[in-house]
Coordinates of C-alpha atoms in Angstrom, one line a residue:
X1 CA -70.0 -48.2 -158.3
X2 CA -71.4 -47.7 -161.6
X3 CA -71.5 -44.0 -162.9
X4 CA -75.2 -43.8 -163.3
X5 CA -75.6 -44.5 -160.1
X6 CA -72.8 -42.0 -158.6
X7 CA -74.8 -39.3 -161.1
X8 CA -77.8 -40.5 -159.2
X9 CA -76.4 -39.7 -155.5
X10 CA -74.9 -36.4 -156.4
X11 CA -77.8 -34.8 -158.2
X12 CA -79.9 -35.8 -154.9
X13 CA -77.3 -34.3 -152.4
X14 CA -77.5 -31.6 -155.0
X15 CA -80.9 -31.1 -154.5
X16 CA -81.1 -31.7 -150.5
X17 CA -78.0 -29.6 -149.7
X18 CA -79.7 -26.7 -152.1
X19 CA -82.9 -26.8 -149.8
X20 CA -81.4 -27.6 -147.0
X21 CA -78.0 -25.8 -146.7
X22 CA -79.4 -22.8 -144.6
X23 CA -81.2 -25.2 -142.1
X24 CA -78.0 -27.0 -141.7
X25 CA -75.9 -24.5 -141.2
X26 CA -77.8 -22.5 -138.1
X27 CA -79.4 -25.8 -136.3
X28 CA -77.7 -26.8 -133.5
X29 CA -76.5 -30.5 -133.4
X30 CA -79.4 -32.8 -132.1
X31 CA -78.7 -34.2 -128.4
X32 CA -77.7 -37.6 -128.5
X33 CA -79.8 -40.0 -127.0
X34 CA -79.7 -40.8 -123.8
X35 CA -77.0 -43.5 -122.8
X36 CA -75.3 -43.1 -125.9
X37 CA -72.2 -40.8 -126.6
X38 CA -71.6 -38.7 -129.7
X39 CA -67.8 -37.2 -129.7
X40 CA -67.9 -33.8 -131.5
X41 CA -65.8 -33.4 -134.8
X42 CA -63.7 -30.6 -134.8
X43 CA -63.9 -30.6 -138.3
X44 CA -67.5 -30.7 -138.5
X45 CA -68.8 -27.5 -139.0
X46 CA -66.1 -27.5 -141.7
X47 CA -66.8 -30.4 -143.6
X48 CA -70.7 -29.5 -143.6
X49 CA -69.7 -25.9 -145.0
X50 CA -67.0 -27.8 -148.0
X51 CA -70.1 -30.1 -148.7
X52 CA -72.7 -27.9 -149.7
X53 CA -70.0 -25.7 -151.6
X54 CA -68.7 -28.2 -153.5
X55 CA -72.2 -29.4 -154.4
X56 CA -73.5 -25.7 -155.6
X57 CA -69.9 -25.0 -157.7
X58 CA -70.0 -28.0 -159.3
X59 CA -73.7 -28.4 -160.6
X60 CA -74.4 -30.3 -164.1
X61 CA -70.8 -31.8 -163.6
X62 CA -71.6 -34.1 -161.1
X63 CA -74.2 -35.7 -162.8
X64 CA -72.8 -35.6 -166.6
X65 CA -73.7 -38.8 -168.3
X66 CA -70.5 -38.7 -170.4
X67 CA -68.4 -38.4 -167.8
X68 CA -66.9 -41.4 -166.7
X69 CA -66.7 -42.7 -163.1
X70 CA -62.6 -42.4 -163.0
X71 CA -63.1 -38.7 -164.3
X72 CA -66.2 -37.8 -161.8
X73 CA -64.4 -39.3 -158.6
X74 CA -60.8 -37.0 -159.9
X75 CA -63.3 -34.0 -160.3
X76 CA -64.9 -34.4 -156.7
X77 CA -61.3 -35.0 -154.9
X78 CA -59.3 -32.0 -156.8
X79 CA -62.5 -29.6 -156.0
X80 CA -62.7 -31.0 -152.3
X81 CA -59.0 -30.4 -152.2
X82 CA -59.1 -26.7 -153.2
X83 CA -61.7 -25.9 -151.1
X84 CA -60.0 -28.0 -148.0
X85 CA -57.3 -25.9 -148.9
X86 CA -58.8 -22.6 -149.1
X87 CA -60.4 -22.7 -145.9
X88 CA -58.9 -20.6 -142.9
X89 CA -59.0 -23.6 -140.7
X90 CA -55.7 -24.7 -139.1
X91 CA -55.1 -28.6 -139.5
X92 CA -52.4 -31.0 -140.1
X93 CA -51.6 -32.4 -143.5
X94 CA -52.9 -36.0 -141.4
X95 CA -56.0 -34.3 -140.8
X96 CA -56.4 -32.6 -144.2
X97 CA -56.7 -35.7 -146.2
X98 CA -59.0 -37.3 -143.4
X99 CA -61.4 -34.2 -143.9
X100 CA -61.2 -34.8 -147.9
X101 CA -61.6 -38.0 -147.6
X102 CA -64.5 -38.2 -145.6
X103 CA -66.4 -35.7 -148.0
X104 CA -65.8 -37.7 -150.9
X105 CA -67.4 -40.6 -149.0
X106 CA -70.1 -38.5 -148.3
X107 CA -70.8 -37.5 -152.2
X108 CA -69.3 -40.8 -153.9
X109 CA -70.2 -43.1 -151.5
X110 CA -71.9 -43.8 -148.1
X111 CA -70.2 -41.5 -145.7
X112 CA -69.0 -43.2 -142.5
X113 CA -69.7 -46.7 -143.3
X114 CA -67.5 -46.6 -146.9
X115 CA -64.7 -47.6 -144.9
X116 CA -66.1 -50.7 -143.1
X117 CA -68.2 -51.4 -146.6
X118 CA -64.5 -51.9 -148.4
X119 CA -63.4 -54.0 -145.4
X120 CA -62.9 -57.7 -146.8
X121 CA -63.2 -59.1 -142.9
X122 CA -66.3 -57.6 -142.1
X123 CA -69.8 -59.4 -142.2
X124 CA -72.2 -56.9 -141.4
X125 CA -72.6 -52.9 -140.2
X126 CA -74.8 -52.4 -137.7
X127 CA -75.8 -48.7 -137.5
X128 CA -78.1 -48.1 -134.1
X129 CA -78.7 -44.5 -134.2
X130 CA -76.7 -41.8 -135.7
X131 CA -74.1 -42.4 -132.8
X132 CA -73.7 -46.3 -132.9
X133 CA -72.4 -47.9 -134.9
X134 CA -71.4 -51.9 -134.7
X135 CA -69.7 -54.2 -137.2
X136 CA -69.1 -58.6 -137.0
X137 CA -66.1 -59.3 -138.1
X138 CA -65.0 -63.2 -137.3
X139 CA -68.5 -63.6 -135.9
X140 CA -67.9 -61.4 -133.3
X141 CA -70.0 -58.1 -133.0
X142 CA -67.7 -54.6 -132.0
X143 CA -68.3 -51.0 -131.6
X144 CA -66.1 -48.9 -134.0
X145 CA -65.2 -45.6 -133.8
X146 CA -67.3 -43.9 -136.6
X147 CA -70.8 -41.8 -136.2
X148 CA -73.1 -39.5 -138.2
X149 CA -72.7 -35.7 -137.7
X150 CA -76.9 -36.1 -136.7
X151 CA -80.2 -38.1 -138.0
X152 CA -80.3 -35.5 -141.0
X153 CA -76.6 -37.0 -142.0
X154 CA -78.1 -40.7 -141.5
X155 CA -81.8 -40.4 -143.1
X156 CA -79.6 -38.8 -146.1
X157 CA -77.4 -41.9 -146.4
X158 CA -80.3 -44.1 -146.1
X159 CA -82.3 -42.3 -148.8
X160 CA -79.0 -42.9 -151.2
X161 CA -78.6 -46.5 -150.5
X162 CA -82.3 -47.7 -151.1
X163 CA -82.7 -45.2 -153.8
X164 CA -80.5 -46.5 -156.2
X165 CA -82.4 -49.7 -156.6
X166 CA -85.7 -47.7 -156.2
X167 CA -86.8 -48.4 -153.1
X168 CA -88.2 -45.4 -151.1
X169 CA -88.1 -45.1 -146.7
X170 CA -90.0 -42.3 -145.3
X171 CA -92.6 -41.9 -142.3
X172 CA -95.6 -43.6 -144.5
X173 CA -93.2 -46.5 -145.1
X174 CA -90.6 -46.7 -142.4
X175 CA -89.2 -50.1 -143.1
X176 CA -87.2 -50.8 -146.3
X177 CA -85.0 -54.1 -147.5
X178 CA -82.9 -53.2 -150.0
X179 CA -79.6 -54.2 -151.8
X180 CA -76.2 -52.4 -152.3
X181 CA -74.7 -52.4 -155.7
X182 CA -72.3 -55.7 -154.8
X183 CA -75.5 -57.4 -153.5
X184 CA -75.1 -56.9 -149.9
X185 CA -78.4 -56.9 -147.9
X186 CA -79.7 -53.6 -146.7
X187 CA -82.1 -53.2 -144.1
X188 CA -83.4 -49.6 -143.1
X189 CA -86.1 -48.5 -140.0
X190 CA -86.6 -44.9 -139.2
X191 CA -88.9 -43.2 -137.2
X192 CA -91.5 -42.8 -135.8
X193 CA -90.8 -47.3 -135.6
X194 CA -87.8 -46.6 -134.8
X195 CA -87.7 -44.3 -131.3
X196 CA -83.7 -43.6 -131.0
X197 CA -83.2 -42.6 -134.3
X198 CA -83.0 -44.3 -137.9
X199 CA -81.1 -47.8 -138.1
X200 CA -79.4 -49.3 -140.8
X201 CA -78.5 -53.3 -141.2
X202 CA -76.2 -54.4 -144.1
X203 CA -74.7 -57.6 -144.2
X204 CA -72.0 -57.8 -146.7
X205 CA -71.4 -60.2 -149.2
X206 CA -67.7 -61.0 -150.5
X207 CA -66.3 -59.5 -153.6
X208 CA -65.5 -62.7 -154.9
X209 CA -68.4 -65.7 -154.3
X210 CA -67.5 -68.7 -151.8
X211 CA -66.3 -71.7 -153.3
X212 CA -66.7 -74.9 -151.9
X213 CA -63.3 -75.0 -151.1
X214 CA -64.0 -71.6 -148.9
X215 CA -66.4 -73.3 -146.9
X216 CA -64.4 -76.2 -146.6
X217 CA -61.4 -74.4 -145.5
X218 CA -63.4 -72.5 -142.8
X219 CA -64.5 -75.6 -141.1
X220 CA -68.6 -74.8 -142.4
X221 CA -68.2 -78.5 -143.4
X222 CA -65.5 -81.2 -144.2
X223 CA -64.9 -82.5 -147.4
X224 CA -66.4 -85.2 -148.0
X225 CA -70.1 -84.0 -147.3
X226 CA -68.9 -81.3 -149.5
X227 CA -68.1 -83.9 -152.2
X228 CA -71.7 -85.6 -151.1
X229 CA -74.2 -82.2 -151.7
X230 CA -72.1 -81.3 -154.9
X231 CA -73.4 -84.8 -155.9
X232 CA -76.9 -84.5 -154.7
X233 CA -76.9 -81.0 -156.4
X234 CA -75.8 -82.7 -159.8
X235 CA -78.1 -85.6 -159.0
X236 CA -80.9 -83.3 -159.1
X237 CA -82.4 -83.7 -155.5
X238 CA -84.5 -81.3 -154.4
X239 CA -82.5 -79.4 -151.2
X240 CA -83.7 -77.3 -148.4
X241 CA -81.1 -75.4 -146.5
X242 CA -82.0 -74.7 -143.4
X243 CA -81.1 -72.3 -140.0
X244 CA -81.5 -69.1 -138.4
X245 CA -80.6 -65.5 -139.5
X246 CA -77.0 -64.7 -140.3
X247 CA -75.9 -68.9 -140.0
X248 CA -74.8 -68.3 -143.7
X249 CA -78.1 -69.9 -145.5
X250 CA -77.4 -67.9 -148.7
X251 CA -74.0 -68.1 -148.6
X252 CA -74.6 -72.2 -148.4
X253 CA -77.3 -72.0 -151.1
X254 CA -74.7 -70.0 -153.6
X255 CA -72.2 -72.8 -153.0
X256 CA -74.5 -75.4 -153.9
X257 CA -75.9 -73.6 -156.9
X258 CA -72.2 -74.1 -158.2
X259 CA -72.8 -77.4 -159.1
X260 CA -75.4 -77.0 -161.0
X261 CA -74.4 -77.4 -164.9
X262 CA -73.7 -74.8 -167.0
X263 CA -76.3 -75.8 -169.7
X264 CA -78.9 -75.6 -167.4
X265 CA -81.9 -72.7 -167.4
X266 CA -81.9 -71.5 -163.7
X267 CA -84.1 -69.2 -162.7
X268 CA -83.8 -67.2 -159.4
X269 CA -86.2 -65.8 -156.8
X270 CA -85.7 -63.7 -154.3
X271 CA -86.4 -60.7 -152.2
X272 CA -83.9 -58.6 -152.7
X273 CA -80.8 -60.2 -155.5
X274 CA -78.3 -61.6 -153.6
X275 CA -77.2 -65.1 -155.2
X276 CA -74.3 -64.8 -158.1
X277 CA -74.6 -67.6 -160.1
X278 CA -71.9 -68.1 -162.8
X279 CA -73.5 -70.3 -165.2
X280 CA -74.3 -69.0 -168.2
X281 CA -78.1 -69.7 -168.6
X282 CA -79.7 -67.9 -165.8
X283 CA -82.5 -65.4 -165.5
X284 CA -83.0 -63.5 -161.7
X285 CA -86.1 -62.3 -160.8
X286 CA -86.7 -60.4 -157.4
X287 CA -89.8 -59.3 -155.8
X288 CA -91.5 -55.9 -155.6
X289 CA -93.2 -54.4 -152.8
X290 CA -96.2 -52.2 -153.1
X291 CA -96.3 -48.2 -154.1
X292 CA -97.1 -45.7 -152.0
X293 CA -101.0 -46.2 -153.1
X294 CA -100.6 -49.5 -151.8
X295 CA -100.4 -51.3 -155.4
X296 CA -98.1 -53.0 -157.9
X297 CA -96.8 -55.6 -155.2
X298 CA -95.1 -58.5 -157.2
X299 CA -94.5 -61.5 -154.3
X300 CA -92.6 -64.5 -154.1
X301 CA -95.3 -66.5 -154.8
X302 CA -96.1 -64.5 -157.9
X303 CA -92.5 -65.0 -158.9
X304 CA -92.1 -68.9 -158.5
X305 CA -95.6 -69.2 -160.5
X306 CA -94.4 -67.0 -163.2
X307 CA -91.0 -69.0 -163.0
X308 CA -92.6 -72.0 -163.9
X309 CA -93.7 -70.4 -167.5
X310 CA -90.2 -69.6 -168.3
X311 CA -89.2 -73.1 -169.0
X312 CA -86.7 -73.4 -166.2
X313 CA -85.0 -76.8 -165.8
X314 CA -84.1 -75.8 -162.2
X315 CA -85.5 -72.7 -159.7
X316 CA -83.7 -71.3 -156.6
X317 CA -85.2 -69.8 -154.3
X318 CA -83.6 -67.4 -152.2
X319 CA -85.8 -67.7 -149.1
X320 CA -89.2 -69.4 -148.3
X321 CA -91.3 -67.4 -145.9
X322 CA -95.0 -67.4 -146.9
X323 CA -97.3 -69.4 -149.0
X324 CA -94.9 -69.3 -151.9
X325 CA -93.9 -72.9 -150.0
X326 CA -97.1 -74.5 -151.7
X327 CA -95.9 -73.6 -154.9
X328 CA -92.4 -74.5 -154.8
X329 CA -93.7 -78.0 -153.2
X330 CA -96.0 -78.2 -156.6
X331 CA -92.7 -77.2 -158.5
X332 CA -90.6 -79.9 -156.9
X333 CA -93.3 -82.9 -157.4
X334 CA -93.8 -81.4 -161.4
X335 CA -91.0 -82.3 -162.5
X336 CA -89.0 -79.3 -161.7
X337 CA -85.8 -81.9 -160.0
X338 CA -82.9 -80.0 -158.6
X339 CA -84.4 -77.0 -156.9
X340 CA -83.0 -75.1 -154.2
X341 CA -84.1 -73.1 -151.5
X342 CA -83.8 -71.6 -147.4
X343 CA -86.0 -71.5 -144.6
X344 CA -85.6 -70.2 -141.5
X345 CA -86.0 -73.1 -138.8
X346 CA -83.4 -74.5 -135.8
X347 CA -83.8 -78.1 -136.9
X348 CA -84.8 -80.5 -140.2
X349 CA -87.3 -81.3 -138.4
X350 CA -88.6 -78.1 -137.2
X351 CA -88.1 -76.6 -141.3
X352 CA -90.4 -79.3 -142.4
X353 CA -92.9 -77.9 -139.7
X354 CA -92.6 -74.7 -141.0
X355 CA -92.9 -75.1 -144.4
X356 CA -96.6 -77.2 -143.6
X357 CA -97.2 -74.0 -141.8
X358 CA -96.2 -72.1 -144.6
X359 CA -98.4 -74.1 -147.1
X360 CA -101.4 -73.5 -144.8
X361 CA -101.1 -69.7 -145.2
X362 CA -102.3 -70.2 -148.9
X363 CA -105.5 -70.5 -147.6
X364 CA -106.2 -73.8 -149.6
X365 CA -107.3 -75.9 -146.5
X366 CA -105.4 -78.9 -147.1
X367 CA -105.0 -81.8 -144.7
X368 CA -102.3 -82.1 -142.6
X369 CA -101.4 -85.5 -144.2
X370 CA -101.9 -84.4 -148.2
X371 CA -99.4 -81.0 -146.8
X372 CA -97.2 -83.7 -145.0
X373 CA -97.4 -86.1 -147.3
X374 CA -96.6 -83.5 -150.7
X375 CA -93.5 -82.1 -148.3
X376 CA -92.0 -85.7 -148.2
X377 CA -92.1 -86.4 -152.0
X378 CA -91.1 -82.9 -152.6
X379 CA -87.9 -82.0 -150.7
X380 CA -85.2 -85.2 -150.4
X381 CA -82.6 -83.5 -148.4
X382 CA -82.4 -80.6 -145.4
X383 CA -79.0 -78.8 -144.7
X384 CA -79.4 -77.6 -141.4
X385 CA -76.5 -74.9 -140.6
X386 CA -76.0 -73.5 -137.1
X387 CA -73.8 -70.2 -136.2
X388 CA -72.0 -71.6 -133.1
X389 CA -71.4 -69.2 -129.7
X390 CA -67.5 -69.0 -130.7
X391 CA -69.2 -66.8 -134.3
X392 CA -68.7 -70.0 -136.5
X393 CA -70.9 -70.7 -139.0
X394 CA -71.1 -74.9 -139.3
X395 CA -73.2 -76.8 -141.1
X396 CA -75.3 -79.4 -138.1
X397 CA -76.7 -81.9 -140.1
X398 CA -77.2 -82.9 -143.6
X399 CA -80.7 -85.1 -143.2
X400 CA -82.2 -87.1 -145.8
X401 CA -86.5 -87.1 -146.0
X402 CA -87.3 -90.9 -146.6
X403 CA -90.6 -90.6 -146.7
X404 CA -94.2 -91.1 -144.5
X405 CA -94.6 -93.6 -141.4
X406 CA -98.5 -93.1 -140.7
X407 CA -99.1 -89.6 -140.4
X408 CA -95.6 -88.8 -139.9
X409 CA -92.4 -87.5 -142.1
X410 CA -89.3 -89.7 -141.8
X411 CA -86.6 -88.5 -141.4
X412 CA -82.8 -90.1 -141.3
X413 CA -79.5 -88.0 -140.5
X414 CA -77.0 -88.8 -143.0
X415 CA -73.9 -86.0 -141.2
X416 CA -74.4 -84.5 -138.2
X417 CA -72.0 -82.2 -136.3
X418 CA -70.3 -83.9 -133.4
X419 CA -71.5 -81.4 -130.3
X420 CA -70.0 -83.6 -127.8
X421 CA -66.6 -82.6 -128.4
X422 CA -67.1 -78.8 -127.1
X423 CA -64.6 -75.9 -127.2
X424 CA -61.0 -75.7 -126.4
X425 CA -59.3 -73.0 -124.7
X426 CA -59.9 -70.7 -126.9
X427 CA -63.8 -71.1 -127.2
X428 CA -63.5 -72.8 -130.4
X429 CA -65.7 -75.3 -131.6
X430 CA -63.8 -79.2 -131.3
X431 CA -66.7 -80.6 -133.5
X432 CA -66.6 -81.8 -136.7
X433 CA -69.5 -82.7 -138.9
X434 CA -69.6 -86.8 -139.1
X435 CA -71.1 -89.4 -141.2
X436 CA -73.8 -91.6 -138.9
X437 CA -72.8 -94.5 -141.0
X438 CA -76.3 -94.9 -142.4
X439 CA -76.5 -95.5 -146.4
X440 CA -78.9 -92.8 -148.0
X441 CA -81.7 -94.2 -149.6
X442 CA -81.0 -91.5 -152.6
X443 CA -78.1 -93.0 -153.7
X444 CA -80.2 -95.4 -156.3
X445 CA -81.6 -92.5 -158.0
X446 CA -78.3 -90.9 -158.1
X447 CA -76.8 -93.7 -159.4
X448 CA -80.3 -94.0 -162.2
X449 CA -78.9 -90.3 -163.4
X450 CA -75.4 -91.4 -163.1
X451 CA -73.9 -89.7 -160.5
X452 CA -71.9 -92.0 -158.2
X453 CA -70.8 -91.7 -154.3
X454 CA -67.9 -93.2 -153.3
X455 CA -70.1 -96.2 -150.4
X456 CA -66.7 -94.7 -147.6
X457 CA -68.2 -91.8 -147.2
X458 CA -70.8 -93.2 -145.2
X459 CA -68.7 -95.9 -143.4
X460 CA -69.5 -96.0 -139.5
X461 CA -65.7 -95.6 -138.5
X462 CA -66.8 -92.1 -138.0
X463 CA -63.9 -90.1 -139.5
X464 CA -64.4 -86.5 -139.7
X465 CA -66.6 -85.0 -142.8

């Protein structure tokens, strides 16, 4: 966490605990909702009375700029420590460092979620409520055993998380998205949208970025249609990926940016900065939402138009969800080759519908032929990617876009996941992602920009991909 960000937190815990310290202190704890339990901390009272002290004795300290994140963290822990220590409270040496460790994830970090935030395994925190909390790990969603002392406690968290990348969440704008400082994707609602309490989404996003090796060793795909998109990406087709929310778009789209050389400009679009590219060249730009009087909102579209000033020999788009799709279908067919993007849709098919949907929200009244017709010249390959009932995240079908047949977008599957197989004992997928034996038509203009497929890959023996 970098120390301008750590000064950031403390001087506005500062500022809420010296306002609202008293308040805290006398209110009783709110009534949990109904249906939902909130165990009392023992320690609670305690850790509430260590907070706000340690915040007053320390002042200017915890937000010196020439103190250095090592020495602020060392400060916070040997004060929390002394005053853990100097309280009359009886408690075990166990329960001692709990306490002081739990403040000092409440001043340096996010309070009850640092834990599951440093957790390599988990996917995404789920916080419902003050009293719920939920985390996927493996694809699977649990309860864990970690809660808020109240809202207060949760709306405080909230306000430090979108904050830092100067976002703001209150009741005239109760929905935020938002970013953690590793990337991860926040997503806040409070009341009065949200009627049992303020709830906080944040999918996490490893330390180190998937290779595709990663993907191929997690069964997302097999190796050779990993060794087929790493040439389509170097062949400079123009690739949709394609699925529902939390099938691993993003991660997918990271992967494939990979392959893109590293003397290539790349500039990135997105809502909130989530892709790490490691290419040298590469300029991110993310989108801005309005002020509080309602101005100053910088879209996506607004982004990809301003991309195409910046002299950018390829554009990646984090997500596609509004008339931006016009003008990254105008980028593709401009002479902008190799661009990247997502969409949320369950099927090739069904992206390419949405993206003419898309297009028509520009308002430009196009017919459904030039939108259809500008789609099929534009994009040359959809990955569609599926998260599977057993929490697998597979990649369905890899589907090349061969052009128009009357009024109609042809499509031809090139892999496609093998359903028929179903799950073993265990309720894991048996599938594998398989070539259909067809020849993609692409492979000429590969070949044209010298990229070359091995012609086994697609042989109709239908060994696994």
């Amino acid at each position: 966490m970098a120390l301008s960000d750590r000064l950031l937190a403390a001087h506005q815990d500062r500022s809420r605990a010296a306002g609202g310290a008293a308040e805290e202190a006398s209110s009783q704890p709110s009534e949990p909702t109904p249906g939902r339990h909130l165990a009392r901390d023992p320690f609670g009272d305690l850790k509430r009375m260590v907070h706000v002290q340690l915040v007053s004795d320390l002042g200017p300290q915890l937000y010196d700029v020439n103190m250095t994140s090592d020495d602020l963290e060392q400060l916070v822990r040997t004060a929390l420590q002394t005053a853990v220590a100097g309280s009359d409270q009886p408690m075990s040496g166990a329960d001692r460092s709990r306490v002081v460790q739990e403040i000092a994830d409440d001043i340096l970090g996010y309070g009850p979620l640092e834990p599951y935030l440093r957790d390599p395994d988990l996917t995404e925190v789920m916080v419902n409520g003050p009293s719920d909390v939920f985390v996927e790990r493996a694809g699977r969603i649990v309860r864990v055993d970690a809660a808020f002392n109240d809202e207060a406690h949760l709306r405080r968290t909230i306000d430090k998380i979108v904050g830092r990348v100067g976002r703001r969440v209150d009741e005239t704008s109760p929905m935020v998205d938002a970013r953690l400082t590793d990337g991860s994707r926040v997503n806040a609602v409070i009341p009065p949208l949200a009627l049992d309490g303020s709830m906080l989404t944040i999918r996490k996003f490893a330390a180190d970025a998937f290779t595709a090796d990663d993907l191929v060793a997690a069964g997302t795909l097999g190796r050779e249609a990993a060794d087929l998109l790493a040439a389509c990406v170097r062949g400079r087709l123009n690739i949709l990926v394609s699925g529902g929310t939390g099938a691993g778009k993003t991660t997918t789209l990271n992967v494939l940016s990979s392959f893109i050389a590293s003397d290539e400009r790349i500039v990135t679009v997105e809502d909130a900065a989530e892709l790490r590219l490691h290419q040298e060249h590469v300029l991110r730009l993310e989108s801005r939402p309005a002020n509080i009087e309602g101005r100053g909102a910088v879209t996506i579209r607004d982004l990809v138009r301003n991309a195409l000033r910046m002299r950018p020999d390829r554009i990646v788009v984090g997500e596609i969800r509004d008339a931006a799709a016009l003008d990254m279908l105008q980028a593709m067919n401009t002479g902008h080759d190799g661009s990247l993007s997502t969409v949320h849709a369950n099927s090739p098919r069904d992206a390419l519908a949405r993206v003419e949907t898309m297009v028509m929200m520009a308002g430009m009244e196009l017919p459904v032929r030039a939108i259809r017709e500008q789609a099929s010249s534009a994009i040359d390959l959809v990955v569609q990617q599926v998260r599977l009932k057993d929490g697998s995240r597979r990649i369905t079908a890899i589907t090349e876009i061969v052009g128009m047949e009357g009024d109609v977008i042809t499509l031809q599957d090139v892999f496609l996941f093998d359903f028929a197989a179903g799950y073993d004992e265990h309720g894991a997928a048996r599938g594998q992602l398989r070539s259909t034996g067809l020849r993609p038509r692409f492979l000429d203009r590969l070949a044209e920009r010298n990229v070359h497929i091995d012609p086994t890959v697609f042989s109709a023996a239908g060994a696994a991909a």
